[in-house]
Coordinates of N, CA, C and O and ligand atoms in Angstrom, one line a residue:
X1 N 69.6 241.6 -113.8 CA 68.5 242.3 -114.3 C 68.8 241.8 -116.0 O 69.8 242.0 -116.6
X2 N 67.7 242.0 -116.4 CA 67.7 241.8 -117.9 C 68.1 243.0 -118.8 O 67.1 243.9 -118.7
X3 N 69.1 242.8 -119.5 CA 69.9 244.1 -120.2 C 68.9 244.3 -121.0 O 68.4 245.8 -121.1
X4 N 67.7 243.5 -121.9 CA 66.9 244.1 -123.0 C 65.8 244.9 -122.2 O 65.4 245.8 -123.3
X5 N 65.6 244.3 -121.1 CA 64.7 245.5 -120.6 C 64.7 246.6 -120.4 O 63.7 247.8 -120.4
X6 N 66.2 246.8 -120.1 CA 66.7 248.7 -119.8 C 66.8 249.0 -121.2 O 67.0 250.6 -120.8
X7 N 67.0 248.4 -122.1 CA 66.8 249.4 -123.3 C 65.8 250.1 -123.9 O 64.7 249.5 -123.3
X8 N 65.9 251.5 -124.0 CA 65.1 252.4 -124.6 C 64.1 251.7 -126.0 O 65.0 251.2 -126.7
X9 N 63.1 251.9 -125.9 CA 62.4 251.7 -127.1 C 62.5 252.7 -127.8 O 61.7 254.1 -127.1
X10 N 62.1 252.5 -129.4 CA 61.8 254.0 -130.5 C 60.9 253.5 -130.9 O 60.5 252.4 -131.8
X11 N 60.0 254.8 -131.6 CA 58.8 254.6 -131.9 C 59.3 254.1 -133.8 O 58.5 253.2 -134.6
X12 N 60.5 254.5 -134.2 CA 61.2 254.0 -135.3 C 62.6 253.5 -134.9 O 63.3 254.6 -135.3
X13 N 62.7 252.1 -134.9 CA 63.8 251.7 -134.6 C 64.8 252.0 -135.2 O 64.8 251.9 -136.9
X14 N 66.1 252.2 -135.2 CA 67.1 252.5 -136.2 C 67.6 253.5 -136.8 O 68.2 254.1 -137.8
X15 N 66.6 255.0 -136.5 CA 66.4 256.3 -137.6 C 67.4 256.9 -136.5 O 67.6 258.1 -137.3
X16 N 67.7 256.4 -135.3 CA 68.3 257.6 -134.4 C 69.9 257.2 -133.8 O 69.8 256.1 -133.6
X17 N 71.0 258.1 -134.3 CA 71.8 257.8 -133.7 C 72.9 258.7 -132.8 O 72.0 259.9 -133.2
X18 N 73.5 258.9 -132.1 CA 74.2 259.4 -130.9 C 75.7 259.6 -131.1 O 76.0 258.6 -131.3
X19 N 76.0 260.6 -131.0 CA 77.5 261.1 -131.2 C 78.1 260.6 -130.0 O 77.4 260.2 -129.1
X20 N 79.4 261.0 -129.7 CA 80.1 260.8 -128.4 C 80.0 261.4 -127.6 O 80.1 261.5 -126.7
X21 N 79.3 262.8 -128.1 CA 78.5 263.6 -126.9 C 77.3 263.3 -126.4 O 76.3 264.2 -125.8
X22 N 76.5 261.9 -127.2 CA 75.5 261.9 -126.8 C 74.4 262.8 -127.5 O 73.0 262.8 -127.2
X23 N 74.9 263.7 -128.6 CA 73.8 264.3 -129.2 C 73.1 263.7 -130.4 O 73.8 262.8 -130.9
X24 N 71.6 263.6 -130.4 CA 70.8 262.8 -131.6 C 71.5 263.1 -133.1 O 71.7 264.0 -133.4
X25 N 71.1 262.3 -133.7 CA 71.4 262.9 -135.3 C 70.3 261.6 -135.8 O 70.2 260.4 -135.5
X26 N 69.5 262.0 -136.8 CA 68.3 261.5 -137.6 C 69.1 260.6 -138.8 O 69.8 261.5 -139.2
X27 N 68.9 259.4 -138.8 CA 69.3 259.1 -140.2 C 68.2 258.9 -141.1 O 67.5 258.0 -140.9
X28 N 68.6 259.0 -142.1 CA 67.6 259.4 -143.4 C 68.3 258.4 -144.7 O 69.5 257.8 -144.2
X29 N 67.8 258.8 -145.6 CA 68.6 258.1 -147.1 C 68.8 259.3 -147.7 O 68.0 260.2 -148.0
X30 N 70.0 259.0 -148.8 CA 69.9 259.2 -149.8 C 70.4 258.9 -151.1 O 70.8 257.6 -151.0
X31 N 69.6 259.0 -151.9 CA 69.6 258.5 -153.2 C 70.5 258.7 -154.3 O 70.9 259.5 -154.4
X32 N 71.4 257.2 -154.6 CA 72.7 257.1 -155.2 C 72.2 257.8 -156.5 O 73.4 257.9 -157.2
X33 N 70.8 257.5 -156.7 CA 70.9 257.9 -158.3 C 70.7 259.1 -158.7 O 71.0 259.8 -159.6
X34 N 69.5 259.8 -157.9 CA 69.1 261.3 -157.9 C 69.3 262.6 -156.9 O 69.1 263.5 -157.3
X35 N 69.9 261.6 -156.0 CA 70.2 262.9 -155.0 C 69.3 263.0 -153.8 O 69.4 263.6 -153.0
X36 N 68.1 262.3 -154.1 CA 66.7 263.0 -153.4 C 67.1 262.3 -151.5 O 67.8 261.4 -151.6
X37 N 66.9 263.1 -150.6 CA 67.1 263.2 -149.4 C 65.9 262.5 -148.9 O 64.9 263.7 -148.6
X38 N 65.7 261.7 -147.8 CA 64.5 261.2 -147.5 C 64.8 260.6 -145.8 O 65.4 259.8 -145.6
X39 N 63.2 261.4 -145.3 CA 63.6 260.7 -143.8 C 62.0 260.4 -143.4 O 61.2 260.6 -144.4
X40 N 61.5 258.7 -143.1 CA 63.1 257.7 -143.1 C 63.6 257.2 -144.2 O 62.9 257.2 -145.1
X41 N 64.8 256.4 -144.1 CA 65.8 256.1 -145.6 C 64.4 255.0 -146.1 O 64.1 254.2 -145.7
X42 N 64.0 255.3 -147.1 CA 62.8 254.3 -147.8 C 64.2 253.0 -148.7 O 65.1 253.1 -148.8
X43 N 63.0 252.0 -149.2 CA 63.6 250.8 -149.4 C 63.9 251.2 -151.5 O 64.8 251.0 -151.9
X44 N 63.1 252.3 -151.7 CA 62.8 252.7 -153.2 C 62.4 253.9 -153.1 O 61.9 254.5 -152.5
X45 N 63.3 255.1 -153.9 CA 63.0 256.0 -154.2 C 61.8 256.7 -154.4 O 61.4 255.8 -155.7
X46 N 61.0 257.4 -154.3 CA 60.1 257.5 -154.7 C 60.0 258.6 -155.9 O 59.0 258.7 -156.7
X47 N 60.9 259.2 -156.2 CA 61.3 260.1 -157.6 C 61.6 259.3 -158.0 O 61.4 259.4 -159.6
X48 N 62.9 258.5 -158.3 CA 63.1 258.0 -159.6 C 63.4 256.2 -159.6 O 63.8 255.8 -160.2
X49 N 62.7 255.3 -158.3 CA 62.4 254.2 -158.2 C 63.6 253.5 -158.2 O 63.8 252.4 -158.0
X50 N 65.1 254.0 -157.5 CA 65.9 253.7 -157.6 C 65.8 252.6 -156.3 O 65.7 253.5 -155.2
X51 N 66.6 251.6 -156.2 CA 67.1 251.0 -154.7 C 68.6 251.1 -154.2 O 68.2 250.8 -153.2
X52 N 68.8 252.2 -154.5 CA 70.4 252.2 -154.3 C 70.3 253.6 -153.0 O 70.3 254.7 -153.6
X53 N 69.8 253.2 -151.8 CA 69.6 254.1 -151.2 C 70.7 254.0 -150.0 O 71.4 253.0 -149.5
X54 N 71.5 255.1 -149.9 CA 72.8 255.2 -148.8 C 72.1 255.9 -147.5 O 71.3 256.8 -147.5
X55 N 72.8 255.6 -146.2 CA 72.5 256.1 -145.1 C 72.9 257.3 -145.0 O 74.1 258.1 -145.7
X56 N 72.1 258.6 -144.3 CA 72.9 259.8 -144.5 C 72.4 260.4 -143.1 O 71.0 260.2 -142.8
X57 N 73.4 261.0 -142.3 CA 73.2 261.6 -141.1 C 72.5 263.1 -141.6 O 73.0 263.9 -142.0
X58 N 71.5 263.3 -141.1 CA 70.8 264.4 -141.4 C 71.1 265.9 -140.3 O 71.7 265.2 -139.5
X59 N 70.6 266.8 -140.9 CA 71.0 268.3 -139.7 C 70.2 268.4 -138.7 O 68.7 267.6 -139.1
X60 N 70.6 268.7 -138.0 CA 70.0 268.7 -136.3 C 69.1 269.9 -136.3 O 68.2 269.9 -135.2
X61 N 69.6 270.7 -136.8 CA 68.3 271.7 -136.9 C 67.6 272.3 -138.1 O 68.1 271.9 -139.1
X62 N 66.7 273.0 -138.1 CA 65.6 273.6 -138.9 C 64.7 274.5 -138.7 O 65.2 275.3 -137.5
X63 N 63.6 274.7 -139.5 CA 62.8 275.8 -139.1 C 61.2 275.0 -139.1 O 61.2 274.3 -140.1
X64 N 60.8 275.8 -138.2 CA 59.3 275.1 -138.0 C 58.4 275.4 -139.3 O 57.8 276.5 -139.5
X65 N 58.0 274.3 -140.0 CA 57.1 274.6 -141.1 C 55.8 275.1 -140.8 O 54.8 275.8 -141.4
X66 N 55.4 273.8 -140.3 CA 53.9 274.0 -139.9 C 53.5 273.2 -138.5 O 54.5 272.3 -138.4
X67 N 52.8 273.6 -137.8 CA 52.5 272.4 -136.8 C 50.7 272.5 -136.5 O 49.8 273.5 -137.0
X68 N 50.7 271.5 -135.6 CA 49.1 271.4 -135.1 C 48.6 271.0 -133.8 O 49.9 270.1 -133.3
X69 N 47.9 271.4 -132.7 CA 47.8 271.0 -131.6 C 46.5 269.8 -131.8 O 45.9 270.2 -132.0
X70 N 47.1 268.7 -131.1 CA 45.9 267.4 -131.0 C 45.6 267.4 -129.5 O 46.2 267.2 -128.9
X71 N 44.2 267.3 -129.5 CA 43.8 267.3 -128.6 C 43.0 266.0 -128.1 O 42.9 266.0 -126.9
X72 N 42.7 265.3 -128.6 CA 42.2 264.1 -129.2 C 43.0 263.1 -129.4 O 43.2 262.4 -130.4
X73 N 43.8 263.2 -128.1 CA 45.3 261.8 -128.4 C 44.8 260.3 -128.1 O 43.8 260.1 -127.6
X74 N 45.4 259.3 -129.2 CA 45.5 257.5 -128.7 C 45.5 257.9 -127.1 O 46.1 258.3 -126.3
X75 N 45.3 256.4 -126.7 CA 45.4 255.5 -125.6 C 46.9 255.7 -125.6 O 47.8 255.2 -126.5
X76 N 47.7 256.2 -124.2 CA 48.9 256.1 -124.3 C 49.7 257.1 -124.4 O 51.1 257.2 -124.0
X77 N 49.0 258.1 -125.4 CA 49.8 259.6 -125.6 C 49.5 260.8 -124.5 O 48.5 260.5 -124.3
X78 N 50.1 261.6 -124.6 CA 49.9 262.4 -123.7 C 48.5 263.6 -124.7 O 48.6 263.5 -125.2
X79 N 47.9 264.3 -123.8 CA 47.0 265.6 -124.3 C 46.9 266.6 -123.8 O 47.2 266.4 -122.5
X80 N 46.7 267.5 -124.4 CA 47.4 267.9 -126.0 C 48.9 268.0 -126.0 O 49.4 267.9 -125.2
X81 N 49.0 267.8 -127.1 CA 50.5 267.8 -127.9 C 50.5 268.4 -128.8 O 49.5 268.4 -129.7
X82 N 51.6 268.7 -129.6 CA 52.0 269.2 -131.0 C 52.5 268.5 -131.9 O 53.5 268.0 -131.5
X83 N 51.8 268.3 -133.1 CA 52.8 267.6 -134.1 C 53.4 268.8 -135.3 O 52.5 269.5 -135.6
X84 N 54.1 268.4 -135.5 CA 54.6 269.4 -136.7 C 55.4 269.2 -137.8 O 56.3 268.1 -138.1
X85 N 55.8 269.8 -138.9 CA 56.4 269.9 -139.9 C 57.9 270.6 -139.8 O 57.6 272.0 -139.6
X86 N 58.9 270.0 -140.2 CA 60.3 270.7 -139.9 C 60.9 270.3 -140.9 O 61.0 269.6 -141.5
X87 N 61.5 271.8 -141.4 CA 62.6 271.7 -142.5 C 63.8 271.7 -142.0 O 64.2 272.7 -141.4
X88 N 64.6 270.5 -142.3 CA 65.9 270.4 -141.8 C 66.8 271.5 -142.6 O 66.5 271.8 -144.0
X89 N 67.9 271.7 -142.2 CA 68.9 272.9 -143.3 C 69.3 272.1 -144.3 O 69.9 272.8 -145.2
X90 N 69.4 271.1 -144.0 CA 70.0 269.9 -145.3 C 68.6 270.0 -146.6 O 68.8 269.2 -147.3
X91 N 67.2 270.3 -146.2 CA 66.1 270.2 -146.8 C 65.3 269.3 -146.7 O 64.2 269.1 -147.4
X92 N 65.4 268.5 -146.0 CA 64.5 267.4 -145.9 C 63.2 267.7 -144.8 O 63.7 268.4 -143.6
X93 N 62.1 267.5 -144.8 CA 61.3 267.8 -144.2 C 60.4 266.5 -143.4 O 60.1 265.6 -144.2
X94 N 60.6 267.0 -142.2 CA 60.5 265.9 -141.1 C 59.4 266.3 -140.5 O 58.9 267.3 -139.8
X95 N 58.4 265.2 -140.3 CA 57.1 265.1 -139.4 C 57.5 264.4 -137.7 O 58.3 263.3 -137.8
X96 N 57.2 265.6 -136.7 CA 57.8 264.7 -135.4 C 56.5 265.8 -134.6 O 56.5 266.9 -134.6
X97 N 56.7 265.1 -133.3 CA 56.1 266.0 -132.1 C 57.0 267.2 -131.9 O 58.5 267.3 -132.1
X98 N 56.4 268.0 -131.4 CA 56.8 270.0 -131.3 C 56.9 269.5 -129.7 O 56.0 270.0 -129.5
X99 N 58.0 270.3 -128.6 CA 58.2 270.2 -127.5 C 57.9 271.9 -127.0 O 59.3 272.5 -127.7
X100 N 57.1 272.2 -126.9 CA 56.8 273.6 -126.6 C 55.3 274.2 -125.9 O 54.9 273.3 -125.7
X101 N 55.6 275.7 -125.7 CA 54.6 276.4 -124.9 C 53.7 275.9 -125.5 O 53.1 277.0 -126.5
X102 N 52.0 275.1 -125.4 CA 51.2 275.1 -126.5 C 50.3 276.1 -126.0 O 49.5 276.4 -127.1
X103 N 50.2 276.8 -124.8 CA 49.6 278.2 -125.0 C 50.5 279.3 -125.4 O 49.5 280.0 -125.5
X104 N 51.5 279.4 -125.7 CA 52.3 280.2 -126.5 C 53.0 279.9 -127.4 O 54.4 279.8 -127.3
X105 N 52.6 279.5 -128.5 CA 53.3 278.3 -129.3 C 54.5 279.3 -130.2 O 54.3 280.4 -130.1
X106 N 55.7 278.7 -130.6 CA 56.7 279.9 -131.4 C 55.9 279.9 -132.6 O 54.8 279.3 -133.2
X107 N 55.8 280.7 -133.5 CA 55.6 281.2 -134.8 C 56.3 280.2 -135.7 O 57.2 279.8 -135.8
X108 N 55.6 280.3 -137.1 CA 56.1 279.5 -138.4 C 57.6 280.0 -138.7 O 57.9 281.4 -138.4
X109 N 58.5 279.4 -139.1 CA 59.7 279.6 -139.5 C 60.8 280.0 -138.2 O 61.7 280.4 -138.4
X110 N 60.2 279.5 -137.1 CA 60.9 279.5 -135.8 C 62.1 278.6 -136.1 O 61.9 277.5 -136.2
X111 N 63.2 278.8 -135.7 CA 64.3 278.0 -135.5 C 64.0 276.4 -134.3 O 63.7 277.2 -133.2
X112 N 63.9 275.4 -134.7 CA 64.1 274.3 -133.7 C 65.2 273.7 -134.1 O 66.1 273.6 -135.2
X113 N 65.6 272.4 -133.4 CA 66.6 271.5 -132.9 C 66.2 270.1 -132.7 O 64.8 269.9 -131.9
X114 N 66.5 269.3 -132.9 CA 66.4 267.8 -132.5 C 66.7 268.1 -131.0 O 67.7 268.0 -130.6
X115 N 65.5 266.8 -130.7 CA 66.0 266.1 -129.4 C 65.3 265.0 -129.6 O 64.2 264.6 -130.4
X116 N 65.2 264.0 -128.6 CA 64.7 262.7 -128.3 C 64.2 262.8 -126.8 O 64.5 263.1 -125.9
X117 N 63.1 262.5 -127.0 CA 62.2 262.2 -125.9 C 60.6 261.1 -125.9 O 61.2 260.6 -126.9
X118 N 60.3 261.2 -124.6 CA 59.1 260.3 -124.8 C 57.7 261.0 -126.1 O 57.8 261.6 -125.6
X119 N 57.7 259.8 -126.4 CA 56.3 259.9 -127.2 C 54.8 259.5 -127.0 O 53.8 260.2 -127.0
X120 N 55.1 258.5 -126.3 CA 53.8 257.6 -125.8 C 54.2 256.4 -124.9 O 55.6 256.0 -124.7
X121 N 53.2 255.9 -124.2 CA 53.7 254.4 -123.4 C 52.9 253.4 -124.3 O 51.3 253.6 -124.5
X122 N 53.5 251.9 -124.3 CA 53.1 251.1 -124.2 C 51.8 250.6 -123.4 O 51.8 251.2 -122.5
X123 N 51.2 249.5 -123.9 CA 50.1 249.1 -122.9 C 50.5 248.5 -121.4 O 50.1 248.6 -120.6
X124 N 52.1 248.2 -121.4 CA 52.8 247.9 -120.4 C 53.0 249.0 -119.7 O 54.0 248.5 -118.6
X125 N 52.7 250.0 -120.0 CA 53.5 251.1 -119.4 C 54.9 251.6 -119.7 O 55.5 252.7 -119.2
X126 N 55.6 251.0 -120.9 CA 56.8 251.0 -121.2 C 57.1 252.4 -121.7 O 55.8 252.7 -122.9
X127 N 57.9 253.2 -121.6 CA 58.0 254.9 -122.7 C 58.7 254.5 -123.7 O 59.3 253.7 -124.0
X128 N 57.7 254.8 -124.9 CA 58.6 254.6 -126.2 C 59.2 256.0 -126.7 O 58.2 257.1 -126.5
X129 N 60.5 256.1 -127.2 CA 61.0 257.7 -127.5 C 60.6 257.6 -128.9 O 60.9 257.0 -129.7
X130 N 61.3 258.8 -129.3 CA 61.1 259.1 -130.3 C 62.0 260.5 -131.1 O 62.2 261.2 -130.0
X131 N 61.9 261.0 -132.2 CA 62.6 262.2 -132.6 C 62.1 263.0 -132.1 O 60.4 263.0 -132.5
X132 N 62.3 264.8 -131.5 CA 61.1 265.7 -131.3 C 62.1 266.5 -131.8 O 62.9 266.9 -132.0
X133 N 61.3 267.8 -132.0 CA 62.2 269.2 -132.1 C 61.3 269.8 -130.9 O 60.8 270.1 -130.6
X134 N 62.6 271.0 -130.8 CA 62.0 272.1 -129.7 C 62.6 273.6 -130.3 O 63.8 273.6 -130.8
X135 N 61.5 274.3 -129.8 CA 62.5 276.1 -130.4 C 63.6 276.3 -129.8 O 64.1 275.8 -128.7
X136 N 64.6 276.6 -130.5 CA 65.8 277.1 -130.0 C 66.0 278.4 -129.9 O 65.2 279.1 -130.2
X137 N 66.3 278.5 -128.4 CA 66.4 279.7 -127.8 C 67.5 280.6 -127.8 O 68.4 280.3 -128.2
X138 N 66.8 281.9 -128.5 CA 67.9 282.6 -129.3 C 68.7 283.3 -128.1 O 68.2 284.0 -127.3
X139 N 70.0 283.3 -128.4 CA 71.3 284.4 -127.4 C 70.7 285.8 -127.5 O 70.7 286.2 -128.8
X140 N 70.8 286.5 -126.7 CA 70.7 288.1 -126.4 C 71.9 288.6 -126.1 O 72.5 288.3 -125.1
Ligands
LIG201 ZN1 66.1 258.5 -156.5

């Protein structure tokens, strides 16, 4: 069996790492000059133009800033789906799909956490994975 064929494909290669418990972390950038935190890691800081960008493991939890439900999806994408902006606990705003009950979506500012799951299918049917967020179920 071809090992490469069984490797998962990611929409943004190199932006997700997994810890020893297989929990995902997003890898962003930290500007060494001005301290700006950005996802994904840029080659040049949009704030100060520095090219000194360090790897930064981002927070895995945040709050739902906004979202939209997309009904007309591109070929290979599920429909409908929700695309969201999430404000991570470390201040970075991330755009990502939101895994939620679209008939009963979570309120804005709801706590969410990072997961990894299918984003779309390639033309050959191969699943492409991406970072996503899902609401955190509050313990009662
Ligand atoms: Zn900077």
